[in-house]
Amino acid sequence: MLNIEKALVICAHPDDEVLGLGGTIKKMTNAGVEVNVLMFANGNEGYTDLKDKEHIVEIRRKEREAVKDILGIHTYEAYDYGDYAIPANETTYKMCLQAIRKYKPDIVFTHYWREYNTHKAVASIVSDAFWQAGWNASLDLGEPWKAKSLYYFEVIELLAHVSHIVDIEATFEAKMEAMRAYASQCTVVSGALQQIEGKALMRGAQAGVKYGEAFLKSIDKPEVVR
Amino acid sequence: MLNIEKALVICAHPDDEVLGLGGTIKKMTNAGVEVNVLMFANGNEGYTDLKDKEHIVEIRRKEREAVKDILGIHTYEAYDYGDYAIPANETTYKMCLQAIRKYKPDIVFTHYWREYNTHKAVASIVSDAFWQAGWNASLDLGEPWKAKSLYYFEVIELLAHVSHIVDIEATFEAKMEAMRAYASQCTVVSGALQQIEGKALMRGAQAGVKYGEAFLKSIDKPEVVR
Amino acid sequence: MLNIEKALVICAHPDDEVLGLGGTIKKMTNAGVEVNVLMFANGNEGYTDLKDKEHIVEIRRKEREAVKDILGIHTYEAYDYGDYAIPANETTYKMCLQAIRKYKPDIVFTHYWREYNTHKAVASIVSDAFWQAGWNASLDLGEPWKAKSLYYFEVIELLAHVSHIVDIEATFEAKMEAMRAYASQCTVVSGALQQIEGKALMRGAQAGVKYGEAFLKSIDKPEVVR
Amino acid sequence: MLNIEKALVICAHPDDEVLGLGGTIKKMTNAGVEVNVLMFANGNEGYTDLKDKEHIVEIRRKEREAVKDILGIHTYEAYDYGDYAIPANETTYKMCLQAIRKYKPDIVFTHYWREYNTHKAVASIVSDAFWQAGWNASLDLGEPWKAKSLYYFEVIELLAHVSHIVDIEATFEAKMEAMRAYASQCTVVSGALQQIEGKALMRGAQAGVKYGEAFLKSIDKPEVVR
Amino acid sequence: MLNIEKALVICAHPDDEVLGLGGTIKKMTNAGVEVNVLMFANGNEGYTDLKDKEHIVEIRRKEREAVKDILGIHTYEAYDYGDYAIPANETTYKMCLQAIRKYKPDIVFTHYWREYNTHKAVASIVSDAFWQAGWNASLDLGEPWKAKSLYYFEVIELLAHVSHIVDIEATFEAKMEAMRAYASQCTVVSGALQQIEGKALMRGAQAGVKYGEAFLKSIDKPEVVR
Amino acid sequence: MLNIEKALVICAHPDDEVLGLGGTIKKMTNAGVEVNVLMFANGNEGYTDLKDKEHIVEIRRKEREAVKDILGIHTYEAYDYGDYAIPANETTYKMCLQAIRKYKPDIVFTHYWREYNTHKAVASIVSDAFWQAGWNASLDLGEPWKAKSLYYFEVIELLAHVSHIVDIEATFEAKMEAMRAYASQCTVVSGALQQIEGKALMRGAQAGVKYGEAFLKSIDKPEVVR
């Protein structure tokens, strides 16, 4: 699964990439994989004190920069949608098509459809764009690119089915550090760090390793076996 | 289920609250529960004669006022969306978050996801808002509030699963009266009153009472047992 | 199923009507059925060479005209939405309601819900409009009309359940000719003609005929048996 | 749906045929349709007083005879399985195949899969036998017979989807009389008669008639349209 | 949920009751609730060395006795089915009906349907028996008893939906001790203790407590609200 | 997917292995993979003339021998269950466990759950045995063996999701020859050869090759990524 050159992560909010696959990102970048991240929301709702309302977007931008260094992410492509305002429409769909054609990833990671509204919207457009990016059409969005596989990660809801568990023992501490770097969000979601640890332990236990991250490989589009 | 102080009903159109849970609303208000209702649509499509097109919104506003008295509803928060025009977007999502934080209900009632377009949109945003209203975020929408439970009612489609049937024998007549007060809609949906009676009898029969209203308690978010 | 006077096909893109039910359309028009087609998208993304970008909409308009003659379609009602830009909203919903009330079809054909984004949007609004067109409401959109049945056809995904297979042996060549008339799309989807032949053979084999087209009759709304 | 010559009902227990489709059976027999009923269980568990244990099977046999006359059923093929002991195995499967080949029905009625254990077993074997009875195999079970359609009726659970509602106003009283003839069961299921009335009213209201019975037409096997 | 007098746990194998709800059992017995456990299998397959084959059933019987003391279980009703040989048939169904009528529990706990074969069989018969035990029938199996609620616990698969998380911080150590008492199984399932800890931490984190156990309340049968 | 040393196919009836994956078997054996096949039924129902009833089992045994040579199958492990009589019980479950431990396959192929009765039974026991064969238990059934992957093939129903399409252009003729060797079945299922061709063309077209066979990789059990 991870024996690749390039990966593209498309998520909704700043911190979803850490919660969902922070350990796997670090594992990949440690191994020399180029990991690019596209995120739609600017984090504007994630403040716990009214006086932070004006600054929260800037705060989260800085946090994201720190996370970039911690996880070794190559590029963050970050957009300015509000946290509750990511639509599944022509504009966002084309952003996904364009990103896949630009970064030419071997594999794509995104949200699972059974999450809440904006995560669901991202899951839906990425699932379709993953496939349509390979069509011989819409050439102004870049040359057609067929990524090999699409994986769903888990943030809010546990995956109903898990096809892969990645051993993240060696990078678990980096995941925790990245989450701590998203300091503003550790107060929004109470017990965020404990949740990360509990989930990593449980997914690890299912795989017979210390810490794990769970993924579901999409089975919507067939792979051709020659 | 109904041993509470405050309930919030969020529905799409003027009359959904009566069709779905008119008897239960009256049962609650009789028992001293404060029931607030938020509805999105203004009823602009519900006319059966072209000459009523200009007046239908005003007609339904007046009907709603009558229903308020009949059922003992505390507040109607009524918006001006067209009947076919309730979007699931940032604006409507924030309206739900804000209403939950403002009314601080013990329980929330809304549409079931397996209904048609606008009902589906309301079901979706309320299900997410019920949960996110309790997050320590978006403080300009009010103080975080965790309602205890979320219940889905049935209007167009029967619920596929029913977790609760409320005995509405004592308030069935008030439900019928409220529906008759929505006089304009009794001509739109032919046999509306017969449908109410048939459904109430069948749900009652399932519960061993004369008249019933059916609900499905959401199982999406865990309740903590200490 | 086809012993009728009028049929209405509502699809997303120019060529979906051929891929999904070209053989059945021709079979109906050969038998004197009036077949009207409403399509939302203008085909703006379906070019395989950047220099065609400016002309593709016009190219596809002309292709559609040729298909009209080949299949004997009575009217094409074609809108100007971008290929990735068909929303499920009040406007498109009313377009469907209005078309059903205007053409007064015995049966309606549309996309299946398990396709990709824009197809899914069309599937959703048509399924609801099929039913709400018969309501005694929204009279400025035309007189209420209750079509008898709604059928889903298959374009991208195979139908998970198939309720009817239409024998298209006599009109299979017309289907192929219509697809060849959509010449621009035969380069977008590589092997489009082979796909049509393979699917027609397989669906035919399931029914014991040479070539077939598969449909799923909607079971969402009950038919009354007197 | 009912414009036929012969129908076959396959159910689990004595009274399922009345609860599920008593009104429709009478409507068919009134119209000259030959209706045959195959039931697996002998009713051995349906006693409410220990002293009836020895006699209950005989009691229910006599009740069934009375129901036969009331509804105008042509043949009851009744087996001797215990009420909780109907297996889905080779023997019961062959009984279904054989019955379909023997009675040569135009349509078959059976339980819906979403009921409880024995009903689920019957739903499963009949659904498969409906289709395999038409295979050119197992000739010692009779000549291959392809029935036109398979319909599921509702007894314990409401159907999640309803494709047909039969108007049973003219035969509703016969249905009630048949249920009263199953006197032993009216004490087992408290409020059985009220349940029948409530459900008939609600299904009728959904169809715009006084009393109705709901069915789901199976969409598992395609119908060929020539 | 746990403010009750009596609970009945029905599971497949010796250790399922510990893996699924050991902490909750101990929490109940600490609070004075009478907890009875019915298990079908004798544990005959759970040996990791051929020389233990003859003794494994006896070994597990003794382990179960130790667990009884550790968790404060009132009665173990243990049957002699092979580990891969628990059928869903009349006999096991009646065993469940009889147990529910005999122990008269307020709530029943059992496996979730989405587990593997024998767990699935138990889930199925208990779900039906929970409801049919309240029928006025089969009086030789005891007086009709309507338990209030039915809860599913998780052993092999995570629950797809979780309605309740029980805080088991105070009894987590007893759960671990009980699992260690099932010493023979700690070698069959490698990392069994780690799995218990990981899952308890993750379920705890979801609920904001240290250790948790997850349950899904059945929504198949309505509760009557008077 | 096919870059392996050993494969095990577990199916219900003689001919399911050809219909489902005849081309893929031949492709594997051509490449030196050892392919073993376990089938449960003896074919006793597959006669189209009563005078063949006595001989059909022997006829199909001989046909199977011919198919073995045509496809290059290493071993047929064929049991004597009747065609409608394959139970999902302890005996058949242990047969699957034992076969997996004996043949030590890299990958296992079996029926998809959404087929009819006996196919469903095989799908269910193989799915569980695939996973439990790797447990450190039931040592008299052989040493624990963890196969890498489990794939479902399609016989009666099309797969609802397809994860892999195998290019069988080079072995399609062998598949047809193998089916013709099952001469007795070509009269049972009318148009069997046409069905094979139609399906192979359609699956091929989906993959951009001439002939294909479709598979769904099981996602029930996670693969560990180290």
PDB file of C-alpha atoms in Angstrom, chain C:
ATOM      1  CA  MET C   1     -44.018  -1.651 -19.738  1.00  0.00           C
ATOM      2  CA  LEU C   2     -43.772  -0.070 -23.235  1.00  0.00           C
ATOM      3  CA  ASN C   3     -47.410  -0.379 -24.251  1.00  0.00           C
ATOM      4  CA  ILE C   4     -47.855   3.370 -23.834  1.00  0.00           C
ATOM      5  CA  GLU C   5     -48.396   6.644 -25.660  1.00  0.00           C
ATOM      6  CA  LYS C   6     -45.788   9.006 -24.238  1.00  0.00           C
ATOM      7  CA  ALA C   7     -42.478   8.698 -22.456  1.00  0.00           C
ATOM      8  CA  LEU C   8     -40.222  11.332 -20.909  1.00  0.00           C
ATOM      9  CA  VAL C   9     -36.479  10.795 -20.484  1.00  0.00           C
ATOM     10  CA  ILE C  10     -34.644  13.108 -18.060  1.00  0.00           C
ATOM     11  CA  CYS C  11     -30.862  12.798 -18.107  1.00  0.00           C
ATOM     12  CA  ALA C  12     -27.730  14.745 -17.284  1.00  0.00           C
ATOM     13  CA  HIS C  13     -25.463  14.885 -20.335  1.00  0.00           C
ATOM     14  CA  PRO C  14     -25.760  14.621 -24.100  1.00  0.00           C
ATOM     15  CA  ASP C  15     -25.110  10.898 -24.732  1.00  0.00           C
ATOM     16  CA  ASP C  16     -26.569   9.565 -21.450  1.00  0.00           C
ATOM     17  CA  GLU C  17     -29.868   9.007 -23.245  1.00  0.00           C
ATOM     18  CA  VAL C  18     -28.087   6.879 -25.867  1.00  0.00           C
ATOM     19  CA  LEU C  19     -25.868   4.955 -23.448  1.00  0.00           C
ATOM     20  CA  GLY C  20     -28.727   4.321 -21.057  1.00  0.00           C
ATOM     21  CA  LEU C  21     -31.686   3.558 -23.303  1.00  0.00           C
ATOM     22  CA  GLY C  22     -30.957   4.372 -26.943  1.00  0.00           C
ATOM     23  CA  GLY C  23     -32.288   1.014 -28.098  1.00  0.00           C
ATOM     24  CA  THR C  24     -35.442   1.326 -26.026  1.00  0.00           C
ATOM     25  CA  ILE C  25     -36.099   4.863 -27.248  1.00  0.00           C
ATOM     26  CA  LYS C  26     -35.883   3.675 -30.862  1.00  0.00           C
ATOM     27  CA  LYS C  27     -38.083   0.683 -30.074  1.00  0.00           C
ATOM     28  CA  MET C  28     -40.684   3.027 -28.619  1.00  0.00           C
ATOM     29  CA  THR C  29     -40.568   5.569 -31.438  1.00  0.00           C
ATOM     30  CA  ASN C  30     -40.792   2.743 -34.005  1.00  0.00           C
ATOM     31  CA  ALA C  31     -43.993   1.734 -32.240  1.00  0.00           C
ATOM     32  CA  GLY C  32     -45.392   5.251 -32.388  1.00  0.00           C
ATOM     33  CA  VAL C  33     -44.675   6.323 -28.817  1.00  0.00           C
ATOM     34  CA  GLU C  34     -43.895  10.032 -28.423  1.00  0.00           C
ATOM     35  CA  VAL C  35     -40.532  10.255 -26.647  1.00  0.00           C
ATOM     36  CA  ASN C  36     -39.365  13.582 -25.224  1.00  0.00           C
ATOM     37  CA  VAL C  37     -35.937  14.108 -23.702  1.00  0.00           C
ATOM     38  CA  LEU C  38     -34.871  16.711 -21.172  1.00  0.00           C
ATOM     39  CA  MET C  39     -31.144  17.053 -20.590  1.00  0.00           C
ATOM     40  CA  PHE C  40     -29.439  19.481 -18.246  1.00  0.00           C
ATOM     41  CA  ALA C  41     -25.812  19.782 -19.357  1.00  0.00           C
ATOM     42  CA  ASN C  42     -24.388  21.400 -22.463  1.00  0.00           C
ATOM     43  CA  GLY C  43     -21.415  19.069 -22.770  1.00  0.00           C
ATOM     44  CA  ASN C  44     -18.788  21.744 -22.091  1.00  0.00           C
ATOM     45  CA  GLU C  45     -16.197  19.409 -20.551  1.00  0.00           C
ATOM     46  CA  GLY C  46     -16.194  16.707 -23.194  1.00  0.00           C
ATOM     47  CA  TYR C  47     -13.236  17.752 -25.323  1.00  0.00           C
ATOM     48  CA  THR C  48      -9.978  15.852 -25.711  1.00  0.00           C
ATOM     49  CA  ASP C  49      -7.979  18.641 -27.291  1.00  0.00           C
ATOM     50  CA  LEU C  50      -7.619  22.117 -25.800  1.00  0.00           C
ATOM     51  CA  LYS C  51      -8.318  23.747 -29.143  1.00  0.00           C
ATOM     52  CA  ASP C  52     -11.844  22.289 -29.065  1.00  0.00           C
ATOM     53  CA  LYS C  53     -12.723  23.952 -25.781  1.00  0.00           C
ATOM     54  CA  GLU C  54     -14.486  26.884 -27.417  1.00  0.00           C
ATOM     55  CA  HIS C  55     -16.441  24.753 -29.827  1.00  0.00           C
ATOM     56  CA  ILE C  56     -17.414  21.712 -27.849  1.00  0.00           C
ATOM     57  CA  VAL C  57     -20.838  22.967 -26.775  1.00  0.00           C
ATOM     58  CA  GLU C  58     -21.763  23.756 -30.345  1.00  0.00           C
ATOM     59  CA  ILE C  59     -20.311  20.443 -31.542  1.00  0.00           C
ATOM     60  CA  ARG C  60     -22.437  18.529 -29.108  1.00  0.00           C
ATOM     61  CA  ARG C  61     -25.543  20.500 -29.976  1.00  0.00           C
ATOM     62  CA  LYS C  62     -25.144  19.400 -33.572  1.00  0.00           C
ATOM     63  CA  GLU C  63     -24.467  15.810 -32.551  1.00  0.00           C
ATOM     64  CA  ARG C  64     -27.650  15.885 -30.506  1.00  0.00           C
ATOM     65  CA  GLU C  65     -29.624  17.028 -33.514  1.00  0.00           C
ATOM     66  CA  ALA C  66     -28.349  14.057 -35.497  1.00  0.00           C
ATOM     67  CA  VAL C  67     -29.243  11.692 -32.670  1.00  0.00           C
ATOM     68  CA  LYS C  68     -32.728  13.163 -32.594  1.00  0.00           C
ATOM     69  CA  ASP C  69     -33.279  12.050 -36.156  1.00  0.00           C
ATOM     70  CA  ILE C  70     -31.644   8.661 -35.722  1.00  0.00           C
ATOM     71  CA  LEU C  71     -33.744   7.733 -32.688  1.00  0.00           C
ATOM     72  CA  GLY C  72     -36.916   9.514 -33.729  1.00  0.00           C
ATOM     73  CA  ILE C  73     -37.049  11.653 -30.596  1.00  0.00           C
ATOM     74  CA  HIS C  74     -39.947  14.117 -30.615  1.00  0.00           C
ATOM     75  CA  THR C  75     -38.391  16.986 -28.605  1.00  0.00           C
ATOM     76  CA  TYR C  76     -35.054  17.667 -26.961  1.00  0.00           C
ATOM     77  CA  GLU C  77     -35.367  20.134 -24.132  1.00  0.00           C
ATOM     78  CA  ALA C  78     -31.699  20.941 -23.581  1.00  0.00           C
ATOM     79  CA  TYR C  79     -30.342  23.293 -20.921  1.00  0.00           C
ATOM     80  CA  ASP C  80     -27.101  25.069 -20.553  1.00  0.00           C
ATOM     81  CA  TYR C  81     -25.627  23.759 -17.305  1.00  0.00           C
ATOM     82  CA  GLY C  82     -21.959  22.897 -17.292  1.00  0.00           C
ATOM     83  CA  ASP C  83     -21.163  19.172 -17.279  1.00  0.00           C
ATOM     84  CA  TYR C  84     -20.004  19.253 -13.654  1.00  0.00           C
ATOM     85  CA  ALA C  85     -22.528  21.885 -12.599  1.00  0.00           C
ATOM     86  CA  ILE C  86     -26.026  20.392 -12.380  1.00  0.00           C
ATOM     87  CA  PRO C  87     -27.358  21.270  -8.949  1.00  0.00           C
ATOM     88  CA  ALA C  88     -30.248  19.639  -7.127  1.00  0.00           C
ATOM     89  CA  ASN C  89     -32.048  22.813  -6.176  1.00  0.00           C
ATOM     90  CA  GLU C  90     -35.360  24.644  -6.495  1.00  0.00           C
ATOM     91  CA  THR C  91     -34.710  25.657 -10.096  1.00  0.00           C
ATOM     92  CA  THR C  92     -33.858  22.232 -11.453  1.00  0.00           C
ATOM     93  CA  TYR C  93     -36.579  20.643  -9.357  1.00  0.00           C
ATOM     94  CA  LYS C  94     -39.172  22.972 -10.834  1.00  0.00           C
ATOM     95  CA  MET C  95     -37.840  22.255 -14.321  1.00  0.00           C
ATOM     96  CA  CYS C  96     -38.606  18.583 -13.735  1.00  0.00           C
ATOM     97  CA  LEU C  97     -42.040  19.241 -12.270  1.00  0.00           C
ATOM     98  CA  GLN C  98     -42.860  21.503 -15.178  1.00  0.00           C
ATOM     99  CA  ALA C  99     -41.647  19.047 -17.801  1.00  0.00           C
ATOM    100  CA  ILE C 100     -43.689  16.201 -16.342  1.00  0.00           C
ATOM    101  CA  ARG C 101     -46.801  18.365 -16.272  1.00  0.00           C
ATOM    102  CA  LYS C 102     -46.162  19.649 -19.802  1.00  0.00           C
ATOM    103  CA  TYR C 103     -45.376  16.361 -21.578  1.00  0.00           C
ATOM    104  CA  LYS C 104     -47.846  14.255 -19.547  1.00  0.00           C
ATOM    105  CA  PRO C 105     -45.818  11.042 -19.974  1.00  0.00           C
ATOM    106  CA  ASP C 106     -47.127   7.603 -19.116  1.00  0.00           C
ATOM    107  CA  ILE C 107     -43.675   6.645 -17.918  1.00  0.00           C
ATOM    108  CA  VAL C 108     -40.552   8.560 -16.920  1.00  0.00           C
ATOM    109  CA  PHE C 109     -36.962   7.361 -17.313  1.00  0.00           C
ATOM    110  CA  THR C 110     -34.004   8.768 -15.402  1.00  0.00           C
ATOM    111  CA  HIS C 111     -30.586   8.002 -13.901  1.00  0.00           C
ATOM    112  CA  TYR C 112     -30.117   5.566 -11.042  1.00  0.00           C
ATOM    113  CA  TRP C 113     -29.094   7.043  -7.680  1.00  0.00           C
ATOM    114  CA  ARG C 114     -25.896   4.993  -7.476  1.00  0.00           C
ATOM    115  CA  GLU C 115     -24.060   6.891 -10.185  1.00  0.00           C
ATOM    116  CA  TYR C 116     -21.673   9.830  -9.798  1.00  0.00           C
ATOM    117  CA  ASN C 117     -22.411  13.395  -8.651  1.00  0.00           C
ATOM    118  CA  THR C 118     -24.480  15.044 -11.408  1.00  0.00           C
ATOM    119  CA  HIS C 119     -26.218  11.797 -12.309  1.00  0.00           C
ATOM    120  CA  LYS C 120     -27.029  11.370  -8.630  1.00  0.00           C
ATOM    121  CA  ALA C 121     -28.468  14.894  -8.505  1.00  0.00           C
ATOM    122  CA  VAL C 122     -30.723  14.197 -11.485  1.00  0.00           C
ATOM    123  CA  ALA C 123     -31.807  10.841 -10.051  1.00  0.00           C
ATOM    124  CA  SER C 124     -32.780  12.551  -6.834  1.00  0.00           C
ATOM    125  CA  ILE C 125     -34.816  15.454  -8.195  1.00  0.00           C
ATOM    126  CA  VAL C 126     -36.610  13.359 -10.808  1.00  0.00           C
ATOM    127  CA  SER C 127     -37.589  10.711  -8.250  1.00  0.00           C
ATOM    128  CA  ASP C 128     -39.222  13.359  -6.092  1.00  0.00           C
ATOM    129  CA  ALA C 129     -40.707  15.330  -8.993  1.00  0.00           C
ATOM    130  CA  PHE C 130     -42.239  12.171 -10.488  1.00  0.00           C
ATOM    131  CA  TRP C 131     -44.343  11.985  -7.352  1.00  0.00           C
ATOM    132  CA  GLN C 132     -44.903  15.639  -6.514  1.00  0.00           C
ATOM    133  CA  ALA C 133     -46.013  16.503 -10.075  1.00  0.00           C
ATOM    134  CA  GLY C 134     -49.252  14.755  -9.150  1.00  0.00           C
ATOM    135  CA  TRP C 135     -49.884  16.939  -6.096  1.00  0.00           C
ATOM    136  CA  ASN C 136     -52.598  19.532  -6.198  1.00  0.00           C
ATOM    137  CA  ALA C 137     -50.070  22.343  -5.686  1.00  0.00           C
ATOM    138  CA  SER C 138     -47.726  24.762  -7.532  1.00  0.00           C
ATOM    139  CA  LEU C 139     -50.316  25.318 -10.210  1.00  0.00           C
ATOM    140  CA  ASP C 140     -48.230  27.858 -12.119  1.00  0.00           C
ATOM    141  CA  LEU C 141     -46.006  24.938 -13.103  1.00  0.00           C
ATOM    142  CA  GLY C 142     -48.927  23.322 -14.954  1.00  0.00           C
ATOM    143  CA  GLU C 143     -51.857  21.035 -14.196  1.00  0.00           C
ATOM    144  CA  PRO C 144     -51.098  18.135 -11.819  1.00  0.00           C
ATOM    145  CA  TRP C 145     -50.037  15.001 -13.707  1.00  0.00           C
ATOM    146  CA  LYS C 146     -49.575  11.503 -12.329  1.00  0.00           C
ATOM    147  CA  ALA C 147     -47.276   9.457 -14.518  1.00  0.00           C
ATOM    148  CA  LYS C 148     -47.752   5.696 -14.128  1.00  0.00           C
ATOM    149  CA  SER C 149     -44.223   4.483 -13.511  1.00  0.00           C
ATOM    150  CA  LEU C 150     -40.643   5.591 -13.073  1.00  0.00           C
ATOM    151  CA  TYR C 151     -37.731   3.562 -14.453  1.00  0.00           C
ATOM    152  CA  TYR C 152     -34.013   3.923 -13.761  1.00  0.00           C
ATOM    153  CA  PHE C 153     -31.483   3.166 -16.528  1.00  0.00           C
ATOM    154  CA  GLU C 154     -27.760   2.408 -16.237  1.00  0.00           C
ATOM    155  CA  VAL C 155     -24.883   4.492 -17.618  1.00  0.00           C
ATOM    156  CA  ILE C 156     -21.761   4.417 -15.438  1.00  0.00           C
ATOM    157  CA  GLU C 157     -22.612   1.815 -12.816  1.00  0.00           C
ATOM    158  CA  LEU C 158     -24.469  -1.408 -13.418  1.00  0.00           C
ATOM    159  CA  LEU C 159     -27.869  -1.489 -11.750  1.00  0.00           C
ATOM    160  CA  ALA C 160     -27.706  -3.408  -8.480  1.00  0.00           C
ATOM    161  CA  HIS C 161     -31.180  -4.792  -9.181  1.00  0.00           C
ATOM    162  CA  VAL C 162     -32.811  -5.146 -12.579  1.00  0.00           C
ATOM    163  CA  SER C 163     -36.594  -5.384 -12.847  1.00  0.00           C
ATOM    164  CA  HIS C 164     -36.934  -5.255 -16.642  1.00  0.00           C
ATOM    165  CA  ILE C 165     -34.760  -6.098 -19.636  1.00  0.00           C
ATOM    166  CA  VAL C 166     -35.961  -4.711 -22.955  1.00  0.00           C
ATOM    167  CA  ASP C 167     -35.157  -6.748 -26.040  1.00  0.00           C
ATOM    168  CA  ILE C 168     -33.356  -4.300 -28.356  1.00  0.00           C
ATOM    169  CA  GLU C 169     -32.195  -6.661 -31.056  1.00  0.00           C
ATOM    170  CA  ALA C 170     -34.204  -4.807 -33.691  1.00  0.00           C
ATOM    171  CA  THR C 171     -32.868  -1.403 -32.669  1.00  0.00           C
ATOM    172  CA  PHE C 172     -29.368  -2.205 -31.503  1.00  0.00           C
ATOM    173  CA  GLU C 173     -27.839  -0.920 -34.724  1.00  0.00           C
ATOM    174  CA  ALA C 174     -29.669   2.393 -34.295  1.00  0.00           C
ATOM    175  CA  LYS C 175     -28.211   2.669 -30.802  1.00  0.00           C
ATOM    176  CA  MET C 176     -24.719   2.143 -32.169  1.00  0.00           C
ATOM    177  CA  GLU C 177     -25.360   4.657 -34.943  1.00  0.00           C
ATOM    178  CA  ALA C 178     -26.579   7.198 -32.401  1.00  0.00           C
ATOM    179  CA  MET C 179     -23.464   6.694 -30.306  1.00  0.00           C
ATOM    180  CA  ARG C 180     -21.268   7.109 -33.379  1.00  0.00           C
ATOM    181  CA  ALA C 181     -23.153  10.348 -34.040  1.00  0.00           C
ATOM    182  CA  TYR C 182     -21.877  11.507 -30.648  1.00  0.00           C
ATOM    183  CA  ALA C 183     -18.463  11.266 -32.256  1.00  0.00           C
ATOM    184  CA  SER C 184     -16.794  13.693 -29.841  1.00  0.00           C
ATOM    185  CA  GLN C 185     -17.598  11.417 -26.899  1.00  0.00           C
ATOM    186  CA  CYS C 186     -16.277   8.251 -28.525  1.00  0.00           C
ATOM    187  CA  THR C 187     -12.781   9.635 -27.954  1.00  0.00           C
ATOM    188  CA  VAL C 188     -13.498  10.802 -24.394  1.00  0.00           C
ATOM    189  CA  VAL C 189     -14.644   7.391 -23.214  1.00  0.00           C
ATOM    190  CA  SER C 190     -12.233   4.954 -24.782  1.00  0.00           C
ATOM    191  CA  GLY C 191     -13.960   1.829 -25.975  1.00  0.00           C
ATOM    192  CA  ALA C 192     -17.405   3.408 -25.702  1.00  0.00           C
ATOM    193  CA  LEU C 193     -18.784   1.364 -28.585  1.00  0.00           C
ATOM    194  CA  GLN C 194     -17.286  -1.838 -27.219  1.00  0.00           C
ATOM    195  CA  GLN C 195     -18.838  -1.108 -23.847  1.00  0.00           C
ATOM    196  CA  ILE C 196     -22.238  -0.641 -25.427  1.00  0.00           C
ATOM    197  CA  GLU C 197     -21.947  -3.914 -27.278  1.00  0.00           C
ATOM    198  CA  GLY C 198     -20.670  -5.857 -24.264  1.00  0.00           C
ATOM    199  CA  LYS C 199     -23.367  -4.563 -21.978  1.00  0.00           C
ATOM    200  CA  ALA C 200     -26.127  -5.168 -24.550  1.00  0.00           C
ATOM    201  CA  LEU C 201     -24.921  -8.735 -25.083  1.00  0.00           C
ATOM    202  CA  MET C 202     -24.753  -9.458 -21.369  1.00  0.00           C
ATOM    203  CA  ARG C 203     -28.153  -7.953 -20.608  1.00  0.00           C
ATOM    204  CA  GLY C 204     -29.537  -9.788 -23.614  1.00  0.00           C
ATOM    205  CA  ALA C 205     -28.052 -13.058 -22.418  1.00  0.00           C
ATOM    206  CA  GLN C 206     -29.690 -12.575 -19.023  1.00  0.00           C
ATOM    207  CA  ALA C 207     -33.045 -12.315 -20.801  1.00  0.00           C
ATOM    208  CA  GLY C 208     -32.549 -14.967 -23.454  1.00  0.00           C
ATOM    209  CA  VAL C 209     -32.440 -12.450 -26.301  1.00  0.00           C
ATOM    210  CA  LYS C 210     -29.563 -11.176 -28.421  1.00  0.00           C
ATOM    211  CA  TYR C 211     -29.271  -7.596 -27.146  1.00  0.00           C
ATOM    212  CA  GLY C 212     -30.894  -6.027 -24.112  1.00  0.00           C
ATOM    213  CA  GLU C 213     -31.135  -2.847 -22.055  1.00  0.00           C
ATOM    214  CA  ALA C 214     -31.707  -3.114 -18.317  1.00  0.00           C
ATOM    215  CA  PHE C 215     -34.036  -1.033 -16.138  1.00  0.00           C
ATOM    216  CA  LEU C 216     -35.112  -0.870 -12.534  1.00  0.00           C
ATOM    217  CA  LYS C 217     -38.717   0.107 -11.881  1.00  0.00           C
ATOM    218  CA  SER C 218     -38.955   2.407  -8.893  1.00  0.00           C
ATOM    219  CA  ILE C 219     -40.766   0.856  -5.928  1.00  0.00           C
ATOM    220  CA  ASP C 220     -40.842   4.024  -3.858  1.00  0.00           C
ATOM    221  CA  LYS C 221     -44.471   4.925  -4.453  1.00  0.00           C
ATOM    222  CA  PRO C 222     -47.312   2.413  -4.368  1.00  0.00           C
ATOM    223  CA  GLU C 223     -49.539   1.689  -7.331  1.00  0.00           C
ATOM    224  CA  VAL C 224     -53.204   1.369  -6.380  1.00  0.00           C
ATOM    225  CA  VAL C 225     -54.925  -1.893  -7.380  1.00  0.00           C
ATOM    226  CA  ARG C 226     -58.686  -1.435  -7.588  1.00  0.00           C
TER     227      ARG C 226
END
